[in-house]
């Protein structure tokens, strides 16, 4: 993670930030996250802010522009965007600093009820999608069909179960585009680092926001629970208690799991970091479980 420190920012940029928040007496660089060129907690004499951003020449700047665009429409569980600075080749966003610890997703975690409440709030308050230009998840997935690509030229080290069931995976993938068409604003990147838990769950980092069905974030999160050690049955039972998920047809659940597995298989081959391998294995396990019961 090659990230700039506060002192690395151009002096005019730092001065402009301080006109928004006051003189910075301490800047604590973030130790997690990979989507920003700068990310730090800024301490002033009166208040603490969270600031992140990217150089305008970076591919990451597009995500920051999207996060700035959607913020005013988000429920209060998302920290408010207080100011933005764009000058000298930088875009920086200043947010209220949310208290709390990164969510514990392990079985029996006391954080899980707070997360269920947050998912319920997101589905309710972000349906219909606000009148802003965010990409549609269905359009994105229609352009990228990893199982079809894999079937065209299967890698030699392909998982045996995947190789045996490639035609089935391609067929289910083809159903997904229609099933993920929807009219809600969705996060699409919920994981432990993007949820801060105190008296409630606060959801941060909306850079990957999309338009799609309100149940998608719960579907993604079910895989995260399996990755965190939950059995498939327990993860699904937890999700079923969330009203927006309880009524999702079995076909949509299965097609979604198949499509996500394909996407993550592809990303893991491009960047085989251990956390990607583990998460992809969880998605594949869920897809196999649901296909066997379809």
PDB file of C-alpha atoms in Angstrom:
ATOM      1  CA  UNK A   1       0.000   0.000   0.000  1.00  0.00           C
ATOM      2  CA  UNK A   2       1.813   3.115  -1.266  1.00  0.00           C
ATOM      3  CA  UNK A   3       0.033   5.973   0.488  1.00  0.00           C
ATOM      4  CA  UNK A   4       1.011   9.591   1.061  1.00  0.00           C
ATOM      5  CA  UNK A   5       1.413  11.065   4.526  1.00  0.00           C
ATOM      6  CA  UNK A   6      -0.090  14.434   5.518  1.00  0.00           C
ATOM      7  CA  UNK A   7       3.299  16.114   5.158  1.00  0.00           C
ATOM      8  CA  UNK A   8       3.613  14.720   1.616  1.00  0.00           C
ATOM      9  CA  UNK A   9       0.620  16.716   0.358  1.00  0.00           C
ATOM     10  CA  UNK A  10       1.419  19.982  -1.429  1.00  0.00           C
ATOM     11  CA  UNK A  11       1.513  22.941   0.957  1.00  0.00           C
ATOM     12  CA  UNK A  12      -1.352  24.786  -0.823  1.00  0.00           C
ATOM     13  CA  UNK A  13      -3.532  21.670  -0.494  1.00  0.00           C
ATOM     14  CA  UNK A  14      -2.835  21.366   3.228  1.00  0.00           C
ATOM     15  CA  UNK A  15      -3.540  25.054   3.754  1.00  0.00           C
ATOM     16  CA  UNK A  16      -6.854  24.745   1.912  1.00  0.00           C
ATOM     17  CA  UNK A  17      -7.847  21.722   4.003  1.00  0.00           C
ATOM     18  CA  UNK A  18      -7.108  23.739   7.141  1.00  0.00           C
ATOM     19  CA  UNK A  19      -9.418  26.528   5.980  1.00  0.00           C
ATOM     20  CA  UNK A  20     -12.171  23.883   6.133  1.00  0.00           C
ATOM     21  CA  UNK A  21     -11.345  22.182   9.398  1.00  0.00           C
ATOM     22  CA  UNK A  22      -8.875  24.365  11.278  1.00  0.00           C
ATOM     23  CA  UNK A  23      -5.142  23.906  11.897  1.00  0.00           C
ATOM     24  CA  UNK A  24      -4.154  20.235  11.973  1.00  0.00           C
ATOM     25  CA  UNK A  25      -2.204  19.404  15.112  1.00  0.00           C
ATOM     26  CA  UNK A  26      -1.856  15.665  14.410  1.00  0.00           C
ATOM     27  CA  UNK A  27      -2.496  13.434  11.410  1.00  0.00           C
ATOM     28  CA  UNK A  28      -2.794   9.684  11.952  1.00  0.00           C
ATOM     29  CA  UNK A  29      -2.457   7.774   8.699  1.00  0.00           C
ATOM     30  CA  UNK A  30      -4.858   4.888   8.169  1.00  0.00           C
ATOM     31  CA  UNK A  31      -3.347   1.427   8.394  1.00  0.00           C
ATOM     32  CA  UNK A  32      -5.998  -0.393   6.339  1.00  0.00           C
ATOM     33  CA  UNK A  33      -7.700   0.147   2.997  1.00  0.00           C
ATOM     34  CA  UNK A  34      -6.281   0.349  -0.486  1.00  0.00           C
ATOM     35  CA  UNK A  35      -8.558   2.662  -2.469  1.00  0.00           C
ATOM     36  CA  UNK A  36      -7.052   6.032  -1.497  1.00  0.00           C
ATOM     37  CA  UNK A  37      -3.752   7.767  -2.174  1.00  0.00           C
ATOM     38  CA  UNK A  38      -4.179   9.626   1.116  1.00  0.00           C
ATOM     39  CA  UNK A  39      -6.182   8.501   4.139  1.00  0.00           C
ATOM     40  CA  UNK A  40      -5.824   9.859   7.666  1.00  0.00           C
ATOM     41  CA  UNK A  41      -7.578  10.992  10.813  1.00  0.00           C
ATOM     42  CA  UNK A  42      -6.948  14.714  11.213  1.00  0.00           C
ATOM     43  CA  UNK A  43      -6.923  16.128  14.727  1.00  0.00           C
ATOM     44  CA  UNK A  44      -7.533  19.839  15.263  1.00  0.00           C
ATOM     45  CA  UNK A  45      -7.783  21.755  18.518  1.00  0.00           C
ATOM     46  CA  UNK A  46     -11.580  21.428  18.552  1.00  0.00           C
ATOM     47  CA  UNK A  47     -12.559  18.423  16.466  1.00  0.00           C
ATOM     48  CA  UNK A  48     -11.441  15.242  14.714  1.00  0.00           C
ATOM     49  CA  UNK A  49     -12.079  14.556  11.012  1.00  0.00           C
ATOM     50  CA  UNK A  50     -11.479  11.679   8.659  1.00  0.00           C
ATOM     51  CA  UNK A  51      -9.914  12.727   5.373  1.00  0.00           C
ATOM     52  CA  UNK A  52      -9.175  10.651   2.301  1.00  0.00           C
ATOM     53  CA  UNK A  53      -8.526  11.286  -1.327  1.00  0.00           C
ATOM     54  CA  UNK A  54      -6.630  10.584  -4.494  1.00  0.00           C
ATOM     55  CA  UNK A  55      -4.575  12.331  -7.104  1.00  0.00           C
ATOM     56  CA  UNK A  56      -6.727  13.393 -10.020  1.00  0.00           C
ATOM     57  CA  UNK A  57      -4.426  11.429 -12.331  1.00  0.00           C
ATOM     58  CA  UNK A  58      -5.206   8.210 -10.445  1.00  0.00           C
ATOM     59  CA  UNK A  59      -7.900   5.706 -11.363  1.00  0.00           C
ATOM     60  CA  UNK A  60      -8.962   5.926  -7.713  1.00  0.00           C
ATOM     61  CA  UNK A  61     -10.285   9.467  -8.097  1.00  0.00           C
ATOM     62  CA  UNK A  62     -13.398   8.211  -9.881  1.00  0.00           C
ATOM     63  CA  UNK A  63     -14.400   6.246  -6.776  1.00  0.00           C
ATOM     64  CA  UNK A  64     -13.944   9.298  -4.577  1.00  0.00           C
ATOM     65  CA  UNK A  65     -16.091  11.425  -6.868  1.00  0.00           C
ATOM     66  CA  UNK A  66     -18.822   8.811  -6.657  1.00  0.00           C
ATOM     67  CA  UNK A  67     -18.616   8.690  -2.876  1.00  0.00           C
ATOM     68  CA  UNK A  68     -18.919  12.471  -2.723  1.00  0.00           C
ATOM     69  CA  UNK A  69     -21.900  12.328  -5.084  1.00  0.00           C
ATOM     70  CA  UNK A  70     -23.920   9.813  -3.073  1.00  0.00           C
ATOM     71  CA  UNK A  71     -23.101  10.989   0.450  1.00  0.00           C
ATOM     72  CA  UNK A  72     -25.835  13.589   0.906  1.00  0.00           C
ATOM     73  CA  UNK A  73     -28.450  10.949   0.028  1.00  0.00           C
ATOM     74  CA  UNK A  74     -27.259   8.332   2.500  1.00  0.00           C
ATOM     75  CA  UNK A  75     -28.973   7.494   5.808  1.00  0.00           C
ATOM     76  CA  UNK A  76     -27.403   8.774   9.000  1.00  0.00           C
ATOM     77  CA  UNK A  77     -25.568   5.489   9.512  1.00  0.00           C
ATOM     78  CA  UNK A  78     -23.069   6.821   6.947  1.00  0.00           C
ATOM     79  CA  UNK A  79     -20.691   9.545   8.189  1.00  0.00           C
ATOM     80  CA  UNK A  80     -21.448  12.950   6.622  1.00  0.00           C
ATOM     81  CA  UNK A  81     -19.190  14.513   4.009  1.00  0.00           C
ATOM     82  CA  UNK A  82     -18.318  17.926   5.482  1.00  0.00           C
ATOM     83  CA  UNK A  83     -16.043  19.392   2.844  1.00  0.00           C
ATOM     84  CA  UNK A  84     -14.037  18.667  -0.275  1.00  0.00           C
ATOM     85  CA  UNK A  85     -10.864  20.172  -1.679  1.00  0.00           C
ATOM     86  CA  UNK A  86      -9.771  19.831  -5.285  1.00  0.00           C
ATOM     87  CA  UNK A  87      -6.605  21.628  -6.308  1.00  0.00           C
ATOM     88  CA  UNK A  88      -2.999  21.054  -7.335  1.00  0.00           C
ATOM     89  CA  UNK A  89      -3.744  17.596  -8.687  1.00  0.00           C
ATOM     90  CA  UNK A  90      -5.559  16.312  -5.581  1.00  0.00           C
ATOM     91  CA  UNK A  91      -9.149  15.567  -4.584  1.00  0.00           C
ATOM     92  CA  UNK A  92      -9.606  15.292  -0.809  1.00  0.00           C
ATOM     93  CA  UNK A  93     -12.843  14.537   1.050  1.00  0.00           C
ATOM     94  CA  UNK A  94     -13.393  15.436   4.696  1.00  0.00           C
ATOM     95  CA  UNK A  95     -15.894  13.381   6.715  1.00  0.00           C
ATOM     96  CA  UNK A  96     -17.159  13.427  10.266  1.00  0.00           C
ATOM     97  CA  UNK A  97     -15.077  10.924  12.205  1.00  0.00           C
ATOM     98  CA  UNK A  98     -17.203   7.931  13.167  1.00  0.00           C
ATOM     99  CA  UNK A  99     -16.444   6.229  16.462  1.00  0.00           C
ATOM    100  CA  UNK A 100     -16.388   2.481  16.882  1.00  0.00           C
ATOM    101  CA  UNK A 101     -14.382  -0.632  16.159  1.00  0.00           C
ATOM    102  CA  UNK A 102     -14.226  -2.561  12.900  1.00  0.00           C
ATOM    103  CA  UNK A 103     -17.021  -5.106  12.910  1.00  0.00           C
ATOM    104  CA  UNK A 104     -16.424  -8.591  14.267  1.00  0.00           C
ATOM    105  CA  UNK A 105     -18.137 -11.051  11.903  1.00  0.00           C
ATOM    106  CA  UNK A 106     -17.272 -14.246  13.758  1.00  0.00           C
ATOM    107  CA  UNK A 107     -19.977 -16.648  14.980  1.00  0.00           C
ATOM    108  CA  UNK A 108     -21.672 -15.325  18.102  1.00  0.00           C
ATOM    109  CA  UNK A 109     -20.356 -11.783  17.625  1.00  0.00           C
ATOM    110  CA  UNK A 110     -22.413  -9.129  19.452  1.00  0.00           C
ATOM    111  CA  UNK A 111     -21.913  -6.884  16.410  1.00  0.00           C
ATOM    112  CA  UNK A 112     -24.168  -8.955  14.146  1.00  0.00           C
ATOM    113  CA  UNK A 113     -27.522  -7.560  15.357  1.00  0.00           C
ATOM    114  CA  UNK A 114     -26.258  -4.014  14.743  1.00  0.00           C
ATOM    115  CA  UNK A 115     -25.231  -4.993  11.221  1.00  0.00           C
ATOM    116  CA  UNK A 116     -28.637  -6.555  10.560  1.00  0.00           C
ATOM    117  CA  UNK A 117     -30.271  -3.280  11.635  1.00  0.00           C
ATOM    118  CA  UNK A 118     -27.963  -1.343   9.304  1.00  0.00           C
ATOM    119  CA  UNK A 119     -28.816  -3.567   6.334  1.00  0.00           C
ATOM    120  CA  UNK A 120     -32.506  -3.115   7.060  1.00  0.00           C
ATOM    121  CA  UNK A 121     -32.117   0.665   7.245  1.00  0.00           C
ATOM    122  CA  UNK A 122     -30.112   0.809   4.022  1.00  0.00           C
ATOM    123  CA  UNK A 123     -32.681  -1.227   2.110  1.00  0.00           C
ATOM    124  CA  UNK A 124     -35.558   0.888   3.419  1.00  0.00           C
ATOM    125  CA  UNK A 125     -34.061   4.368   3.076  1.00  0.00           C
ATOM    126  CA  UNK A 126     -32.245   3.874  -0.225  1.00  0.00           C
ATOM    127  CA  UNK A 127     -35.248   2.532  -2.114  1.00  0.00           C
ATOM    128  CA  UNK A 128     -35.947   3.980  -4.586  1.00  0.00           C
ATOM    129  CA  UNK A 129     -32.460   5.009  -5.664  1.00  0.00           C
ATOM    130  CA  UNK A 130     -31.893   8.753  -5.248  1.00  0.00           C
ATOM    131  CA  UNK A 131     -31.869  10.811  -8.479  1.00  0.00           C
ATOM    132  CA  UNK A 132     -28.126  10.561  -9.005  1.00  0.00           C
ATOM    133  CA  UNK A 133     -26.013   8.963 -11.707  1.00  0.00           C
ATOM    134  CA  UNK A 134     -24.569   5.730 -10.351  1.00  0.00           C
ATOM    135  CA  UNK A 135     -23.771   2.671 -12.494  1.00  0.00           C
ATOM    136  CA  UNK A 136     -26.289  -0.156 -12.605  1.00  0.00           C
ATOM    137  CA  UNK A 137     -25.013  -3.459 -11.232  1.00  0.00           C
ATOM    138  CA  UNK A 138     -26.876  -5.308 -13.997  1.00  0.00           C
ATOM    139  CA  UNK A 139     -25.076  -3.321 -16.709  1.00  0.00           C
ATOM    140  CA  UNK A 140     -21.706  -3.998 -15.102  1.00  0.00           C
ATOM    141  CA  UNK A 141     -22.322  -7.731 -14.860  1.00  0.00           C
ATOM    142  CA  UNK A 142     -23.710  -7.898 -18.406  1.00  0.00           C
ATOM    143  CA  UNK A 143     -20.377  -6.610 -19.727  1.00  0.00           C
ATOM    144  CA  UNK A 144     -18.258  -8.960 -17.654  1.00  0.00           C
ATOM    145  CA  UNK A 145     -19.202 -12.630 -17.833  1.00  0.00           C
ATOM    146  CA  UNK A 146     -16.283 -14.476 -16.187  1.00  0.00           C
ATOM    147  CA  UNK A 147     -17.744 -17.986 -16.314  1.00  0.00           C
ATOM    148  CA  UNK A 148     -18.340 -17.694 -20.045  1.00  0.00           C
ATOM    149  CA  UNK A 149     -14.754 -16.477 -20.479  1.00  0.00           C
ATOM    150  CA  UNK A 150     -13.434 -19.286 -18.307  1.00  0.00           C
ATOM    151  CA  UNK A 151     -15.389 -21.890 -20.288  1.00  0.00           C
ATOM    152  CA  UNK A 152     -13.903 -20.577 -23.521  1.00  0.00           C
ATOM    153  CA  UNK A 153     -10.366 -21.259 -22.284  1.00  0.00           C
ATOM    154  CA  UNK A 154     -10.315 -23.170 -18.956  1.00  0.00           C
ATOM    155  CA  UNK A 155      -7.073 -22.737 -16.963  1.00  0.00           C
ATOM    156  CA  UNK A 156      -5.123 -25.907 -16.302  1.00  0.00           C
ATOM    157  CA  UNK A 157      -5.356 -25.480 -12.513  1.00  0.00           C
ATOM    158  CA  UNK A 158      -9.110 -24.870 -12.434  1.00  0.00           C
ATOM    159  CA  UNK A 159     -10.871 -26.193  -9.345  1.00  0.00           C
ATOM    160  CA  UNK A 160     -12.142 -29.739 -10.122  1.00  0.00           C
ATOM    161  CA  UNK A 161     -15.721 -28.972  -9.096  1.00  0.00           C
ATOM    162  CA  UNK A 162     -15.721 -25.831 -11.244  1.00  0.00           C
ATOM    163  CA  UNK A 163     -14.334 -27.721 -14.249  1.00  0.00           C
ATOM    164  CA  UNK A 164     -16.975 -30.427 -13.916  1.00  0.00           C
ATOM    165  CA  UNK A 165     -19.800 -27.895 -13.637  1.00  0.00           C
ATOM    166  CA  UNK A 166     -18.674 -25.143 -16.008  1.00  0.00           C
ATOM    167  CA  UNK A 167     -21.660 -25.437 -18.338  1.00  0.00           C
ATOM    168  CA  UNK A 168     -24.024 -25.184 -15.367  1.00  0.00           C
ATOM    169  CA  UNK A 169     -22.181 -22.145 -14.023  1.00  0.00           C
ATOM    170  CA  UNK A 170     -22.359 -20.428 -17.416  1.00  0.00           C
ATOM    171  CA  UNK A 171     -26.087 -21.115 -17.645  1.00  0.00           C
ATOM    172  CA  UNK A 172     -26.803 -19.710 -14.169  1.00  0.00           C
ATOM    173  CA  UNK A 173     -24.552 -16.722 -14.832  1.00  0.00           C
ATOM    174  CA  UNK A 174     -26.691 -15.869 -17.868  1.00  0.00           C
ATOM    175  CA  UNK A 175     -29.753 -15.516 -15.603  1.00  0.00           C
ATOM    176  CA  UNK A 176     -28.096 -13.109 -13.220  1.00  0.00           C
ATOM    177  CA  UNK A 177     -28.289  -9.892 -15.240  1.00  0.00           C
ATOM    178  CA  UNK A 178     -32.084  -9.769 -15.149  1.00  0.00           C
ATOM    179  CA  UNK A 179     -32.163 -10.823 -11.500  1.00  0.00           C
ATOM    180  CA  UNK A 180     -29.842  -8.029 -10.305  1.00  0.00           C
ATOM    181  CA  UNK A 181     -31.725  -5.279 -12.103  1.00  0.00           C
ATOM    182  CA  UNK A 182     -33.214  -3.087  -9.399  1.00  0.00           C
ATOM    183  CA  UNK A 183     -34.057   0.398  -8.222  1.00  0.00           C
ATOM    184  CA  UNK A 184     -32.176   0.794  -4.923  1.00  0.00           C
ATOM    185  CA  UNK A 185     -28.864   2.411  -4.082  1.00  0.00           C
ATOM    186  CA  UNK A 186     -26.591  -0.365  -2.816  1.00  0.00           C
ATOM    187  CA  UNK A 187     -23.143  -0.370  -1.227  1.00  0.00           C
ATOM    188  CA  UNK A 188     -21.752  -3.621  -2.806  1.00  0.00           C
ATOM    189  CA  UNK A 189     -18.572  -3.678  -0.680  1.00  0.00           C
ATOM    190  CA  UNK A 190     -19.689  -4.436   2.861  1.00  0.00           C
ATOM    191  CA  UNK A 191     -17.023  -6.147   4.950  1.00  0.00           C
ATOM    192  CA  UNK A 192     -15.609  -5.797   8.433  1.00  0.00           C
ATOM    193  CA  UNK A 193     -13.359  -2.828   7.615  1.00  0.00           C
ATOM    194  CA  UNK A 194     -16.254  -0.852   6.129  1.00  0.00           C
ATOM    195  CA  UNK A 195     -18.452  -1.215   9.222  1.00  0.00           C
ATOM    196  CA  UNK A 196     -17.700   0.601  12.482  1.00  0.00           C
ATOM    197  CA  UNK A 197     -19.638  -0.570  15.524  1.00  0.00           C
ATOM    198  CA  UNK A 198     -20.280   1.440  18.675  1.00  0.00           C
ATOM    199  CA  UNK A 199     -23.803   2.120  19.867  1.00  0.00           C
ATOM    200  CA  UNK A 200     -24.854   1.257  16.298  1.00  0.00           C
ATOM    201  CA  UNK A 201     -23.251   0.122  13.062  1.00  0.00           C
ATOM    202  CA  UNK A 202     -21.893   2.918  10.855  1.00  0.00           C
ATOM    203  CA  UNK A 203     -21.272   2.039   7.212  1.00  0.00           C
ATOM    204  CA  UNK A 204     -18.340   3.769   5.501  1.00  0.00           C
ATOM    205  CA  UNK A 205     -16.651   3.801   2.079  1.00  0.00           C
ATOM    206  CA  UNK A 206     -19.493   4.050  -0.440  1.00  0.00           C
ATOM    207  CA  UNK A 207     -17.103   4.329  -3.375  1.00  0.00           C
ATOM    208  CA  UNK A 208     -18.466   1.174  -5.050  1.00  0.00           C
ATOM    209  CA  UNK A 209     -22.107   2.263  -4.905  1.00  0.00           C
ATOM    210  CA  UNK A 210     -24.372   0.835  -7.586  1.00  0.00           C
ATOM    211  CA  UNK A 211     -28.037   0.723  -8.482  1.00  0.00           C
ATOM    212  CA  UNK A 212     -29.597  -2.681  -7.993  1.00  0.00           C
ATOM    213  CA  UNK A 213     -31.983  -4.731  -5.833  1.00  0.00           C
ATOM    214  CA  UNK A 214     -32.165  -3.801  -2.159  1.00  0.00           C
ATOM    215  CA  UNK A 215     -31.225  -7.382  -1.149  1.00  0.00           C
ATOM    216  CA  UNK A 216     -27.807  -7.378  -2.821  1.00  0.00           C
ATOM    217  CA  UNK A 217     -25.855  -6.075   0.175  1.00  0.00           C
ATOM    218  CA  UNK A 218     -27.304  -8.830   2.369  1.00  0.00           C
ATOM    219  CA  UNK A 219     -26.395 -11.393  -0.305  1.00  0.00           C
ATOM    220  CA  UNK A 220     -22.801 -10.184  -0.387  1.00  0.00           C
ATOM    221  CA  UNK A 221     -22.643 -10.130   3.390  1.00  0.00           C
ATOM    222  CA  UNK A 222     -23.805 -13.740   3.675  1.00  0.00           C
ATOM    223  CA  UNK A 223     -20.623 -14.777   1.875  1.00  0.00           C
ATOM    224  CA  UNK A 224     -18.576 -12.618   4.246  1.00  0.00           C
ATOM    225  CA  UNK A 225     -20.117 -14.480   7.186  1.00  0.00           C
ATOM    226  CA  UNK A 226     -19.190 -17.858   5.687  1.00  0.00           C
ATOM    227  CA  UNK A 227     -15.658 -16.534   5.145  1.00  0.00           C
ATOM    228  CA  UNK A 228     -15.617 -15.504   8.831  1.00  0.00           C
ATOM    229  CA  UNK A 229     -16.378 -19.043  10.003  1.00  0.00           C
ATOM    230  CA  UNK A 230     -20.177 -19.359   9.958  1.00  0.00           C
ATOM    231  CA  UNK A 231     -21.715 -22.478   8.496  1.00  0.00           C
ATOM    232  CA  UNK A 232     -23.748 -21.913   5.350  1.00  0.00           C
ATOM    233  CA  UNK A 233     -26.924 -22.802   7.230  1.00  0.00           C
ATOM    234  CA  UNK A 234     -26.177 -20.353  10.044  1.00  0.00           C
ATOM    235  CA  UNK A 235     -25.216 -17.559   7.616  1.00  0.00           C
ATOM    236  CA  UNK A 236     -28.428 -18.047   5.684  1.00  0.00           C
ATOM    237  CA  UNK A 237     -30.459 -18.224   8.878  1.00  0.00           C
ATOM    238  CA  UNK A 238     -28.988 -14.918  10.010  1.00  0.00           C
ATOM    239  CA  UNK A 239     -29.777 -13.311   6.654  1.00  0.00           C
ATOM    240  CA  UNK A 240     -33.327 -14.700   6.603  1.00  0.00           C
ATOM    241  CA  UNK A 241     -34.139 -12.624   9.674  1.00  0.00           C
ATOM    242  CA  UNK A 242     -33.619  -9.490   7.554  1.00  0.00           C
ATOM    243  CA  UNK A 243     -36.940  -8.664   5.940  1.00  0.00           C
ATOM    244  CA  UNK A 244     -35.523  -7.579   2.591  1.00  0.00           C
ATOM    245  CA  UNK A 245     -33.767 -10.948   2.183  1.00  0.00           C
ATOM    246  CA  UNK A 246     -36.489 -13.237   3.442  1.00  0.00           C
ATOM    247  CA  UNK A 247     -38.576 -12.834   0.285  1.00  0.00           C
ATOM    248  CA  UNK A 248     -35.776 -13.210  -2.280  1.00  0.00           C
ATOM    249  CA  UNK A 249     -36.526 -16.156  -4.629  1.00  0.00           C
ATOM    250  CA  UNK A 250     -34.228 -19.178  -4.477  1.00  0.00           C
ATOM    251  CA  UNK A 251     -33.355 -18.663  -8.151  1.00  0.00           C
ATOM    252  CA  UNK A 252     -32.011 -15.179  -7.441  1.00  0.00           C
ATOM    253  CA  UNK A 253     -30.000 -16.392  -4.437  1.00  0.00           C
ATOM    254  CA  UNK A 254     -28.403 -19.179  -6.454  1.00  0.00           C
ATOM    255  CA  UNK A 255     -27.699 -17.079  -9.538  1.00  0.00           C
ATOM    256  CA  UNK A 256     -26.142 -14.348  -7.400  1.00  0.00           C
ATOM    257  CA  UNK A 257     -23.833 -16.784  -5.615  1.00  0.00           C
ATOM    258  CA  UNK A 258     -22.757 -18.296  -8.934  1.00  0.00           C
ATOM    259  CA  UNK A 259     -22.055 -14.895 -10.502  1.00  0.00           C
ATOM    260  CA  UNK A 260     -20.116 -13.586  -7.497  1.00  0.00           C
ATOM    261  CA  UNK A 261     -18.008 -16.739  -7.409  1.00  0.00           C
ATOM    262  CA  UNK A 262     -17.121 -16.186 -11.064  1.00  0.00           C
ATOM    263  CA  UNK A 263     -16.172 -12.568 -10.463  1.00  0.00           C
ATOM    264  CA  UNK A 264     -14.045 -13.382  -7.456  1.00  0.00           C
ATOM    265  CA  UNK A 265     -12.401 -16.386  -9.151  1.00  0.00           C
ATOM    266  CA  UNK A 266     -11.306 -14.019 -11.918  1.00  0.00           C
ATOM    267  CA  UNK A 267      -9.992 -11.380  -9.504  1.00  0.00           C
ATOM    268  CA  UNK A 268      -8.133 -13.997  -7.489  1.00  0.00           C
ATOM    269  CA  UNK A 269      -6.341 -15.204 -10.599  1.00  0.00           C
ATOM    270  CA  UNK A 270      -5.298 -11.632 -11.353  1.00  0.00           C
ATOM    271  CA  UNK A 271      -4.257 -10.907  -7.763  1.00  0.00           C
ATOM    272  CA  UNK A 272      -3.995 -14.094  -5.670  1.00  0.00           C
ATOM    273  CA  UNK A 273      -3.696 -12.497  -2.236  1.00  0.00           C
ATOM    274  CA  UNK A 274      -4.556 -14.891   0.623  1.00  0.00           C
ATOM    275  CA  UNK A 275      -7.687 -12.969   1.648  1.00  0.00           C
ATOM    276  CA  UNK A 276      -8.999 -13.185  -1.938  1.00  0.00           C
ATOM    277  CA  UNK A 277      -8.374 -16.929  -2.117  1.00  0.00           C
ATOM    278  CA  UNK A 278     -10.185 -17.502   1.175  1.00  0.00           C
ATOM    279  CA  UNK A 279     -13.156 -15.316   0.222  1.00  0.00           C
ATOM    280  CA  UNK A 280     -13.469 -16.946  -3.190  1.00  0.00           C
ATOM    281  CA  UNK A 281     -13.489 -20.365  -1.553  1.00  0.00           C
ATOM    282  CA  UNK A 282     -16.378 -19.230   0.664  1.00  0.00           C
ATOM    283  CA  UNK A 283     -18.341 -17.999  -2.356  1.00  0.00           C
ATOM    284  CA  UNK A 284     -17.680 -21.240  -4.239  1.00  0.00           C
ATOM    285  CA  UNK A 285     -18.818 -23.286  -1.248  1.00  0.00           C
ATOM    286  CA  UNK A 286     -22.100 -21.344  -1.119  1.00  0.00           C
ATOM    287  CA  UNK A 287     -22.666 -21.634  -4.877  1.00  0.00           C
ATOM    288  CA  UNK A 288     -22.093 -25.395  -4.743  1.00  0.00           C
ATOM    289  CA  UNK A 289     -24.471 -25.751  -1.782  1.00  0.00           C
ATOM    290  CA  UNK A 290     -27.251 -23.795  -3.509  1.00  0.00           C
ATOM    291  CA  UNK A 291     -26.812 -25.512  -6.878  1.00  0.00           C
ATOM    292  CA  UNK A 292     -27.117 -28.926  -5.254  1.00  0.00           C
ATOM    293  CA  UNK A 293     -30.474 -27.832  -3.870  1.00  0.00           C
ATOM    294  CA  UNK A 294     -31.799 -26.058  -6.943  1.00  0.00           C
TER     295      UNK A 294
END
